[in-house]
Amino acid sequence: MAASLGTWGSRLCRLCGNQSKSNRYSLFRRLKSNKSSVKVSSKEKAKGSANAGRLIDKEKPEPHGRYSHTVFLPKTTFSQRIPPSKRPERDAYINEKCWFADLYSWQRKNLSGREFILHDGPPYANGKLHMGHAINKVLKDITVRHKILCGSKVHYVPGWDCHGLPIELKAVSGSENLDSSAIRVKARNFAKNAISVQMEAFKSWGITADWENGCYFTYNPDYIKAQLRLFCSMHEKGYVYRDLKPVYWSPSSRTALAEAELEYDDKYVSTTATVKMKVTELSSGLSDVMSKLAGTTKGKAVFALIWTTTPWTLPSNRAICFSPKLEYVLAKLDGDEDCLYIIGKDVYQEFSDKIGRHLEVLSTFIGDVLHGAKYSSPFSDESGNAVGLPFLPGNHVTGEKGTGLVHTAPAHGPDDFVVALAYGLPLDCFVNEEGCFTSDLNHLSLKGLPVLSKETTMKIISLLGDNLIHTAPFTHSYPCDWRTKKPVILRASQQWFVATDKLKTLALEQLSKVMVVPERGGDLKSSAMAGMLQRRPYWCISRQRAWGVPLPVLYNSQDGHPITSREFVEHLCSCIDQCGTDFWWTLPLNELISSDISSKYSVSELKKGQDIMDIWFDSGVSWSSVLESHGNAKVADLYLEGVDQFTGWFQSSLMTSCAIQGVSPYKKLYVHGFAVDQEGRKMSKSLGNVVDPEDITCGGKDSKSKPAYGVDALRWWVASHSGTNNNMPVSSELMVASAETVHKLRLVLRFLLGCLHGSSNNDYTCDSYDDIPHLDKYLLHLLCSFDSMVCKHYEAFQYNRVCSAIVNFVTNEVSAVYCHLVKDRLYCLPVESNARNSCLRTISEILDVVSKATAPILPHLIEEVYLHHPVPRGDSGFFRWAALGQRSPSIQWHFPDAVESVELALKVRQIINQKAASMGEGNSWKLGARINANDEAFGRLKALQPYEESSDSELVEILQVSFVHIQNALREGKSDKVKDNCTGVPPSHLDSDVGQPIDATLLNVSVEIFPLEGRLFKCDRCRRFTSYIDSELCHRCSIVLKSMS
């Protein structure tokens, strides 16, 4: 296809001229009188067999000679190929020439369709872009451009997440002893530079937005003021509060982290410890169990066995939890005759095998028996604490692993914390912000030791002494700081929280109304999000850093009680207006205090908080600043982000919106996968598999190994691999394939442009479609179906299916069928002929519909096509022209009868090609065809050729032979099912010209082909075998030349 359309004039179709009826009959009589077979040499047979995949016109074209100036070949200045070195220049030229930068503002002013709101999840302003950014922004732009072409007014405001630890760490790298104000200056400048670099890349990709005046930044004063007011509103409603709770803490970053800021290391190795805790007081139930064993237990100590993967938390142990419903055993351990051990029944055998010692079960009892018992910890302090600790029931206890008894340290676990609240246990935390033991454990010589170090673990284990039963390495999934990649701990500290337990019912109800696309996999992810919301008791939103939005809270210097108010927040907003966003760190305390607070407290009684807000809170409230109110709420039609945002931005936006508006901020969620390498591995610098989008669009330093594929190839790769939330592989092979696909589309579009050379709008007008050729009707019918299908895929966000539909339609129906079959009509018929003008109209419609289908994905290519369109359409660009024109396939393009006739003719054409291949003939124009058909098939074919024989009918054009005789099989005394001696054709004309055999009798036709060479001669102008005299023009071409002269 690409080759045939890429070199215009390389082949001319050989359809017959306008001969009279008497001449046609005379021709047929001459042909019938000589039915000698074609003699083919063995060499030609071998050549024909080798070319069976493509028989029509494989020969090298002859020169046009003296008639070349009379053939109407395609002409266009649209280039056939853009060299890699020129692609960046071409992309930049199209960006500027076609007003990409102004399209967003233009559509806001000029389109009046229903507003479509796509809310942009802000990328992080911390460095260069990666392929994940390309996936996300291109998918959003495809969505925006499609909506614009549909006439919708689009609301899309791109943004940036500008605060947070990663920016702060990069900004202050190499600097020491900086105060908070200096850190903030460096961080702001770093973010500004990163935004500038990222924005230029987004522009170069053709992303539609108002980049100069229509972006949002989370460090902007207005954004911060809105965020402070929203925090205040949530606090007033009781959705935000301060408390002492265990939170994920990053010793490497020295700050609390939210769940969404964690990554999990599946190969993390912990040191496990199985420890015995001495029971110091039996419960009544446990006493009964012991008494039933008579003298067996007399004088023996009883121990509870616990198992932990975090030995460093053992000094904070304050209880042992059991399940009231599980069964436990009292057992004797081989080699330890003086002790009895309590362990879960379901795990005791596994434990016995693990330590290599036999456990003899003495008694079995239900867990509730342990309620009321007490024990002592191996780490009792100098004051006698950790003695007489309770056994407590816990719903989180299972018998699936460990010992069925759970070591409980309230300061270091959410389940532990819940138990502590229920039973009034102390929340002792002996770990500081650096992740090291505090002086509270001086008696254990642990002060200053980092809790996560191997040395500390070994120290703890040595302190256990005889209480240690077993230790071993254990590989499991462990949470790590998403930025530093180092392990985190759970640590109790005073933090600010969103009360998700109060919001979860409403949030889950709203989430159930949200449509997730693509459906396959997306629903599972939303279900996982729902499950996380259901289980999440709180969301920690305070961070202990300098670069962020300050929590608008003062504290009583005596008791630490937090103090804030609406008036206080409004006063802070006025401080921002006067002093900028660093006000919290630059203004003295007395200038921060509002009148309502100063009336109750003196300055000496107050101190300023040092916490900033979680960046997920920053971005999670973006709907309040960016979206416009529609009715009583600010709601977007679509949020479009990666699958990881189910635990991030999707969730934080939902929670804050439900708290303030009572509704979800989005109606639909589109989720996409991550960019991975060809082996499915996540891209990382350590693996050396990171692909820079700039290397794809502009090329790398080594142009041979990293050529410039251009923006079109990048966008096609994104679109063709979307449609699922699976990961998207990136490789040079895939980029080459994308570039080649774009090139093939380019060649077809170039051919269509060239065909329209010299045309005008008047050539495209059509009052009636009744008299246009059936092949044109056939293509228009398919064009209408294609447009409808593509629109359906776009609306369903199935952009990969859009790509497949475009490639299949353009390469098959348009190029391989229509363009191939109508070349003679275009090249050789008179300029003013109705048949040729009908073809031009059809080609014009093809170009418009295919352009509209392709433009959202490949705007650079289609704008370039628009610039080279031979009919002046204004210099405003394709999108403006198409959006205002709203050109859609006509409702008149419904021709089922024409489709049936042409489909049958195309299958007959394949029979002819199959037969020609068996004869070794590669040029079907050297042949004539005789067709017998039953009533139904005859009626369909007769619509294409009213006369019994012809050399200029529509059927001749489709079959690509120089003469066709057709007759009704019944009138000739033949049966309905006419036997055919050909080997058959493939089931669809789209597969190939000669394919796998099928039963030709299913078509109810028989086909006989015969040679014309030697009886008729090739016309030197149209190159069909329709001339009566050697070296003379055929009748049709003679008439055309006379009209031209």
Short mmCIF file of N, CA and C in Angstrom, two decimals, residues 652-779:
data_model
loop_
_atom_site.label_atom_id
_atom_site.label_comp_id
_atom_site.label_asym_id
_atom_site.label_seq_id
_atom_site.Cartn_x
_atom_site.Cartn_y
_atom_site.Cartn_z
N SER A 652 -7.55 11.63 47.85
CA SER A 652 -7.49 12.88 48.61
C SER A 652 -8.51 13.88 48.08
N SER A 653 -8.72 13.90 46.77
CA SER A 653 -9.72 14.80 46.18
C SER A 653 -11.13 14.41 46.63
N LEU A 654 -11.39 13.11 46.63
CA LEU A 654 -12.71 12.62 47.04
C LEU A 654 -13.00 12.98 48.50
N MET A 655 -12.03 12.77 49.38
CA MET A 655 -12.25 13.01 50.80
C MET A 655 -12.49 14.50 51.09
N THR A 656 -11.67 15.37 50.51
CA THR A 656 -11.82 16.80 50.79
C THR A 656 -13.11 17.34 50.18
N SER A 657 -13.47 16.84 48.99
CA SER A 657 -14.70 17.31 48.34
C SER A 657 -15.93 16.85 49.11
N CYS A 658 -15.91 15.61 49.55
CA CYS A 658 -17.05 15.12 50.35
C CYS A 658 -17.17 15.91 51.65
N ALA A 659 -16.05 16.29 52.23
CA ALA A 659 -16.08 17.04 53.48
C ALA A 659 -16.70 18.42 53.30
N ILE A 660 -16.41 19.07 52.18
CA ILE A 660 -16.87 20.45 51.96
C ILE A 660 -18.15 20.51 51.14
N GLN A 661 -18.20 19.73 50.03
CA GLN A 661 -19.34 19.82 49.11
C GLN A 661 -20.38 18.74 49.30
N GLY A 662 -19.95 17.63 49.91
CA GLY A 662 -20.86 16.50 50.07
C GLY A 662 -21.00 15.65 48.83
N VAL A 663 -20.17 15.90 47.79
CA VAL A 663 -20.22 15.12 46.56
C VAL A 663 -18.80 14.85 46.07
N SER A 664 -18.68 13.87 45.17
CA SER A 664 -17.40 13.60 44.54
C SER A 664 -17.05 14.73 43.60
N PRO A 665 -15.76 15.08 43.47
CA PRO A 665 -15.38 16.16 42.54
C PRO A 665 -15.25 15.68 41.11
N TYR A 666 -15.48 14.41 40.85
CA TYR A 666 -15.38 13.87 39.50
C TYR A 666 -16.52 12.90 39.21
N LYS A 667 -16.94 12.89 37.93
CA LYS A 667 -17.98 11.97 37.48
C LYS A 667 -17.38 10.69 36.90
N LYS A 668 -16.23 10.83 36.25
CA LYS A 668 -15.56 9.68 35.66
C LYS A 668 -14.08 9.71 36.02
N LEU A 669 -13.51 8.51 36.10
CA LEU A 669 -12.07 8.36 36.29
C LEU A 669 -11.52 7.56 35.10
N TYR A 670 -10.51 8.11 34.45
CA TYR A 670 -9.79 7.36 33.43
C TYR A 670 -8.43 7.00 34.03
N VAL A 671 -8.09 5.72 34.05
CA VAL A 671 -6.83 5.30 34.64
C VAL A 671 -5.95 4.65 33.57
N HIS A 672 -4.68 4.99 33.60
CA HIS A 672 -3.73 4.40 32.65
C HIS A 672 -2.59 3.76 33.41
N GLY A 673 -1.82 2.93 32.72
CA GLY A 673 -0.72 2.22 33.34
C GLY A 673 0.57 3.02 33.34
N PHE A 674 1.63 2.37 33.81
CA PHE A 674 2.94 3.00 33.88
C PHE A 674 3.76 2.65 32.64
N ALA A 675 4.77 3.45 32.38
CA ALA A 675 5.73 3.13 31.33
C ALA A 675 6.76 2.15 31.90
N VAL A 676 6.98 1.05 31.19
CA VAL A 676 7.96 0.04 31.61
C VAL A 676 8.86 -0.27 30.41
N ASP A 677 9.98 -0.94 30.66
CA ASP A 677 10.83 -1.31 29.53
C ASP A 677 10.27 -2.56 28.86
N GLN A 678 10.94 -3.02 27.81
CA GLN A 678 10.41 -4.12 27.03
C GLN A 678 10.36 -5.44 27.80
N GLU A 679 11.04 -5.49 28.95
CA GLU A 679 10.99 -6.67 29.80
C GLU A 679 9.97 -6.52 30.92
N GLY A 680 9.21 -5.42 30.89
CA GLY A 680 8.18 -5.20 31.90
C GLY A 680 8.68 -4.63 33.20
N ARG A 681 9.94 -4.18 33.23
CA ARG A 681 10.50 -3.63 34.47
C ARG A 681 10.21 -2.14 34.57
N LYS A 682 9.94 -1.70 35.79
CA LYS A 682 9.74 -0.27 36.04
C LYS A 682 11.01 0.48 35.72
N MET A 683 10.86 1.66 35.14
CA MET A 683 12.03 2.43 34.75
C MET A 683 12.67 3.09 35.96
N SER A 684 13.98 2.94 36.04
CA SER A 684 14.72 3.56 37.14
C SER A 684 16.15 3.82 36.70
N LYS A 685 16.77 4.82 37.30
CA LYS A 685 18.14 5.17 36.95
C LYS A 685 19.10 4.03 37.27
N SER A 686 18.82 3.31 38.36
CA SER A 686 19.71 2.23 38.77
C SER A 686 19.75 1.10 37.73
N LEU A 687 18.63 0.88 37.06
CA LEU A 687 18.58 -0.16 36.02
C LEU A 687 19.08 0.36 34.67
N GLY A 688 19.20 1.67 34.56
CA GLY A 688 19.66 2.25 33.30
C GLY A 688 18.68 2.12 32.15
N ASN A 689 17.39 1.99 32.49
CA ASN A 689 16.39 1.76 31.43
C ASN A 689 15.44 2.95 31.26
N VAL A 690 15.81 4.10 31.82
CA VAL A 690 14.94 5.28 31.71
C VAL A 690 14.98 5.82 30.29
N VAL A 691 13.83 6.11 29.72
CA VAL A 691 13.72 6.70 28.39
C VAL A 691 13.26 8.14 28.54
N ASP A 692 14.00 9.05 27.94
CA ASP A 692 13.67 10.47 27.99
C ASP A 692 12.76 10.79 26.81
N PRO A 693 11.56 11.35 27.06
CA PRO A 693 10.67 11.69 25.95
C PRO A 693 11.32 12.62 24.93
N GLU A 694 12.24 13.46 25.40
CA GLU A 694 12.92 14.38 24.48
C GLU A 694 13.78 13.63 23.49
N ASP A 695 14.35 12.50 23.92
CA ASP A 695 15.13 11.67 22.99
C ASP A 695 14.24 11.11 21.89
N ILE A 696 12.99 10.87 22.21
CA ILE A 696 12.06 10.33 21.21
C ILE A 696 11.65 11.42 20.22
N THR A 697 11.32 12.60 20.72
CA THR A 697 10.82 13.66 19.85
C THR A 697 11.93 14.38 19.11
N CYS A 698 13.08 14.59 19.77
CA CYS A 698 14.16 15.39 19.18
C CYS A 698 15.42 14.61 18.89
N GLY A 699 15.49 13.37 19.38
CA GLY A 699 16.68 12.56 19.17
C GLY A 699 17.70 12.76 20.28
N GLY A 700 18.56 11.77 20.44
CA GLY A 700 19.59 11.84 21.46
C GLY A 700 20.89 12.42 20.91
N LYS A 701 21.93 12.38 21.72
CA LYS A 701 23.23 12.90 21.29
C LYS A 701 23.77 12.11 20.12
N ASP A 702 23.55 10.79 20.15
CA ASP A 702 23.95 9.94 19.03
C ASP A 702 22.72 9.74 18.14
N SER A 703 22.68 10.45 17.03
CA SER A 703 21.49 10.42 16.16
C SER A 703 21.28 9.07 15.50
N LYS A 704 22.32 8.25 15.45
CA LYS A 704 22.16 6.93 14.84
C LYS A 704 21.47 5.96 15.80
N SER A 705 21.90 5.96 17.04
CA SER A 705 21.29 5.04 18.01
C SER A 705 19.99 5.61 18.59
N LYS A 706 19.89 6.95 18.60
CA LYS A 706 18.68 7.59 19.12
C LYS A 706 18.19 8.64 18.13
N PRO A 707 17.60 8.21 17.01
CA PRO A 707 17.10 9.17 16.03
C PRO A 707 15.85 9.87 16.56
N ALA A 708 15.55 11.01 15.96
CA ALA A 708 14.34 11.74 16.32
C ALA A 708 13.15 11.10 15.61
N TYR A 709 12.21 10.58 16.41
CA TYR A 709 11.01 9.99 15.82
C TYR A 709 9.91 11.04 15.63
N GLY A 710 10.00 12.15 16.36
CA GLY A 710 9.03 13.21 16.23
C GLY A 710 7.87 13.07 17.20
N VAL A 711 7.13 14.16 17.34
CA VAL A 711 5.99 14.19 18.26
C VAL A 711 4.90 13.24 17.80
N ASP A 712 4.70 13.13 16.48
CA ASP A 712 3.65 12.23 15.98
C ASP A 712 3.86 10.80 16.46
N ALA A 713 5.10 10.32 16.39
CA ALA A 713 5.39 8.94 16.81
C ALA A 713 5.15 8.76 18.30
N LEU A 714 5.55 9.76 19.10
CA LEU A 714 5.33 9.68 20.54
C LEU A 714 3.84 9.62 20.84
N ARG A 715 3.06 10.49 20.23
CA ARG A 715 1.63 10.53 20.50
C ARG A 715 0.95 9.26 19.99
N TRP A 716 1.37 8.74 18.86
CA TRP A 716 0.77 7.49 18.34
C TRP A 716 1.08 6.34 19.28
N TRP A 717 2.32 6.29 19.79
CA TRP A 717 2.67 5.22 20.73
C TRP A 717 1.77 5.28 21.96
N VAL A 718 1.56 6.48 22.51
CA VAL A 718 0.71 6.62 23.69
C VAL A 718 -0.71 6.14 23.38
N ALA A 719 -1.28 6.65 22.30
CA ALA A 719 -2.67 6.32 21.97
C ALA A 719 -2.85 4.84 21.67
N SER A 720 -1.94 4.26 20.91
CA SER A 720 -2.10 2.87 20.48
C SER A 720 -1.87 1.89 21.62
N HIS A 721 -1.22 2.33 22.70
CA HIS A 721 -1.00 1.44 23.84
C HIS A 721 -1.92 1.77 25.01
N SER A 722 -2.84 2.70 24.82
CA SER A 722 -3.78 3.04 25.89
C SER A 722 -4.99 2.12 25.80
N GLY A 723 -6.04 2.47 26.54
CA GLY A 723 -7.26 1.67 26.49
C GLY A 723 -7.33 0.61 27.55
N THR A 724 -6.21 0.35 28.23
CA THR A 724 -6.20 -0.55 29.39
C THR A 724 -5.40 0.16 30.47
N ASN A 725 -5.53 -0.32 31.70
CA ASN A 725 -4.69 0.27 32.75
C ASN A 725 -3.46 -0.59 33.01
N ASN A 726 -3.12 -1.43 32.00
CA ASN A 726 -1.90 -2.22 32.10
C ASN A 726 -0.70 -1.33 31.83
N ASN A 727 0.46 -1.80 32.23
CA ASN A 727 1.68 -1.04 31.98
C ASN A 727 1.97 -0.98 30.49
N MET A 728 2.64 0.10 30.08
CA MET A 728 2.87 0.37 28.66
C MET A 728 4.36 0.25 28.35
N PRO A 729 4.76 -0.75 27.56
CA PRO A 729 6.19 -0.96 27.28
C PRO A 729 6.75 0.09 26.33
N VAL A 730 7.99 0.51 26.61
CA VAL A 730 8.70 1.46 25.77
C VAL A 730 9.96 0.79 25.25
N SER A 731 10.17 0.84 23.95
CA SER A 731 11.39 0.30 23.35
C SER A 731 11.62 0.98 22.02
N SER A 732 12.85 0.90 21.53
CA SER A 732 13.16 1.50 20.23
C SER A 732 12.37 0.81 19.13
N GLU A 733 12.14 -0.51 19.29
CA GLU A 733 11.37 -1.23 18.28
C GLU A 733 9.94 -0.71 18.19
N LEU A 734 9.34 -0.45 19.34
CA LEU A 734 7.97 0.06 19.35
C LEU A 734 7.90 1.48 18.79
N MET A 735 8.92 2.29 19.06
CA MET A 735 8.93 3.64 18.52
C MET A 735 9.13 3.61 17.01
N VAL A 736 9.97 2.71 16.52
CA VAL A 736 10.14 2.55 15.08
C VAL A 736 8.82 2.15 14.44
N ALA A 737 8.11 1.21 15.08
CA ALA A 737 6.81 0.76 14.56
C ALA A 737 5.81 1.91 14.54
N SER A 738 5.80 2.73 15.60
CA SER A 738 4.88 3.88 15.63
C SER A 738 5.21 4.87 14.52
N ALA A 739 6.51 5.15 14.33
CA ALA A 739 6.92 6.08 13.28
C ALA A 739 6.56 5.54 11.91
N GLU A 740 6.70 4.24 11.70
CA GLU A 740 6.36 3.64 10.41
C GLU A 740 4.86 3.71 10.15
N THR A 741 4.07 3.49 11.19
CA THR A 741 2.61 3.58 11.03
C THR A 741 2.21 5.01 10.65
N VAL A 742 2.80 5.98 11.33
CA VAL A 742 2.51 7.38 11.00
C VAL A 742 2.93 7.68 9.57
N HIS A 743 4.06 7.11 9.14
CA HIS A 743 4.53 7.33 7.77
C HIS A 743 3.56 6.73 6.75
N LYS A 744 3.04 5.57 7.02
CA LYS A 744 2.08 4.95 6.10
C LYS A 744 0.82 5.80 5.98
N LEU A 745 0.35 6.29 7.12
CA LEU A 745 -0.81 7.19 7.07
C LEU A 745 -0.47 8.44 6.28
N ARG A 746 0.73 8.92 6.46
CA ARG A 746 1.17 10.13 5.74
C ARG A 746 1.12 9.92 4.23
N LEU A 747 1.58 8.77 3.78
CA LEU A 747 1.60 8.48 2.34
C LEU A 747 0.19 8.45 1.75
N VAL A 748 -0.74 7.85 2.47
CA VAL A 748 -2.11 7.79 1.96
C VAL A 748 -2.71 9.20 1.93
N LEU A 749 -2.50 9.96 2.99
CA LEU A 749 -3.02 11.32 3.02
C LEU A 749 -2.39 12.17 1.92
N ARG A 750 -1.13 11.93 1.63
CA ARG A 750 -0.44 12.63 0.55
C ARG A 750 -1.06 12.30 -0.81
N PHE A 751 -1.37 11.05 -1.00
CA PHE A 751 -2.02 10.64 -2.25
C PHE A 751 -3.37 11.33 -2.40
N LEU A 752 -4.15 11.35 -1.33
CA LEU A 752 -5.47 11.99 -1.38
C LEU A 752 -5.34 13.48 -1.68
N LEU A 753 -4.38 14.14 -1.05
CA LEU A 753 -4.14 15.56 -1.34
C LEU A 753 -3.78 15.76 -2.80
N GLY A 754 -2.89 14.91 -3.30
CA GLY A 754 -2.45 15.04 -4.68
C GLY A 754 -3.57 14.86 -5.67
N CYS A 755 -4.51 13.95 -5.35
CA CYS A 755 -5.64 13.72 -6.24
C CYS A 755 -6.52 14.96 -6.37
N LEU A 756 -6.58 15.76 -5.30
CA LEU A 756 -7.45 16.94 -5.29
C LEU A 756 -6.79 18.16 -5.93
N HIS A 757 -5.58 17.99 -6.43
CA HIS A 757 -4.88 19.11 -7.07
C HIS A 757 -5.71 19.68 -8.22
N GLY A 758 -5.84 21.00 -8.23
CA GLY A 758 -6.58 21.64 -9.29
C GLY A 758 -8.08 21.67 -9.09
N SER A 759 -8.55 21.14 -7.94
CA SER A 759 -9.98 21.11 -7.68
C SER A 759 -10.41 22.38 -6.97
N SER A 760 -11.71 22.54 -6.87
CA SER A 760 -12.28 23.67 -6.14
C SER A 760 -13.47 23.17 -5.35
N ASN A 761 -14.01 24.03 -4.52
CA ASN A 761 -15.18 23.62 -3.72
C ASN A 761 -16.33 23.18 -4.60
N ASN A 762 -16.43 23.76 -5.80
CA ASN A 762 -17.53 23.41 -6.70
C ASN A 762 -17.47 21.96 -7.12
N ASP A 763 -16.26 21.39 -7.16
CA ASP A 763 -16.13 19.99 -7.56
C ASP A 763 -16.69 19.05 -6.51
N TYR A 764 -16.89 19.54 -5.27
CA TYR A 764 -17.31 18.66 -4.19
C TYR A 764 -18.81 18.72 -3.91
N THR A 765 -19.49 19.66 -4.54
CA THR A 765 -20.93 19.77 -4.29
C THR A 765 -21.66 18.64 -4.98
N CYS A 766 -22.70 18.15 -4.31
CA CYS A 766 -23.45 17.02 -4.87
C CYS A 766 -24.91 17.16 -4.44
N ASP A 767 -25.78 17.45 -5.41
CA ASP A 767 -27.20 17.59 -5.10
C ASP A 767 -27.86 16.25 -4.85
N SER A 768 -27.38 15.24 -5.56
CA SER A 768 -27.97 13.91 -5.43
C SER A 768 -26.90 12.85 -5.55
N TYR A 769 -27.05 11.80 -4.74
CA TYR A 769 -26.10 10.69 -4.80
C TYR A 769 -26.64 9.53 -5.64
N ASP A 770 -27.76 9.73 -6.29
CA ASP A 770 -28.40 8.63 -7.02
C ASP A 770 -27.53 8.12 -8.16
N ASP A 771 -26.88 9.05 -8.88
CA ASP A 771 -26.19 8.67 -10.11
C ASP A 771 -24.69 8.51 -9.96
N ILE A 772 -24.16 8.58 -8.75
CA ILE A 772 -22.71 8.41 -8.59
C ILE A 772 -22.37 6.92 -8.68
N PRO A 773 -21.15 6.58 -9.07
CA PRO A 773 -20.76 5.17 -9.20
C PRO A 773 -20.95 4.39 -7.90
N HIS A 774 -21.25 3.10 -8.08
CA HIS A 774 -21.49 2.25 -6.91
C HIS A 774 -20.26 2.15 -6.01
N LEU A 775 -19.07 2.18 -6.60
CA LEU A 775 -17.85 2.09 -5.79
C LEU A 775 -17.73 3.31 -4.88
N ASP A 776 -18.15 4.47 -5.37
CA ASP A 776 -18.14 5.67 -4.54
C ASP A 776 -19.18 5.56 -3.43
N LYS A 777 -20.37 5.05 -3.79
CA LYS A 777 -21.39 4.83 -2.76
C LYS A 777 -20.87 3.85 -1.69
N TYR A 778 -20.23 2.81 -2.16
CA TYR A 778 -19.68 1.79 -1.26
C TYR A 778 -18.71 2.43 -0.26
N LEU A 779 -17.81 3.26 -0.77
CA LEU A 779 -16.83 3.88 0.12
C LEU A 779 -17.47 4.88 1.06
#
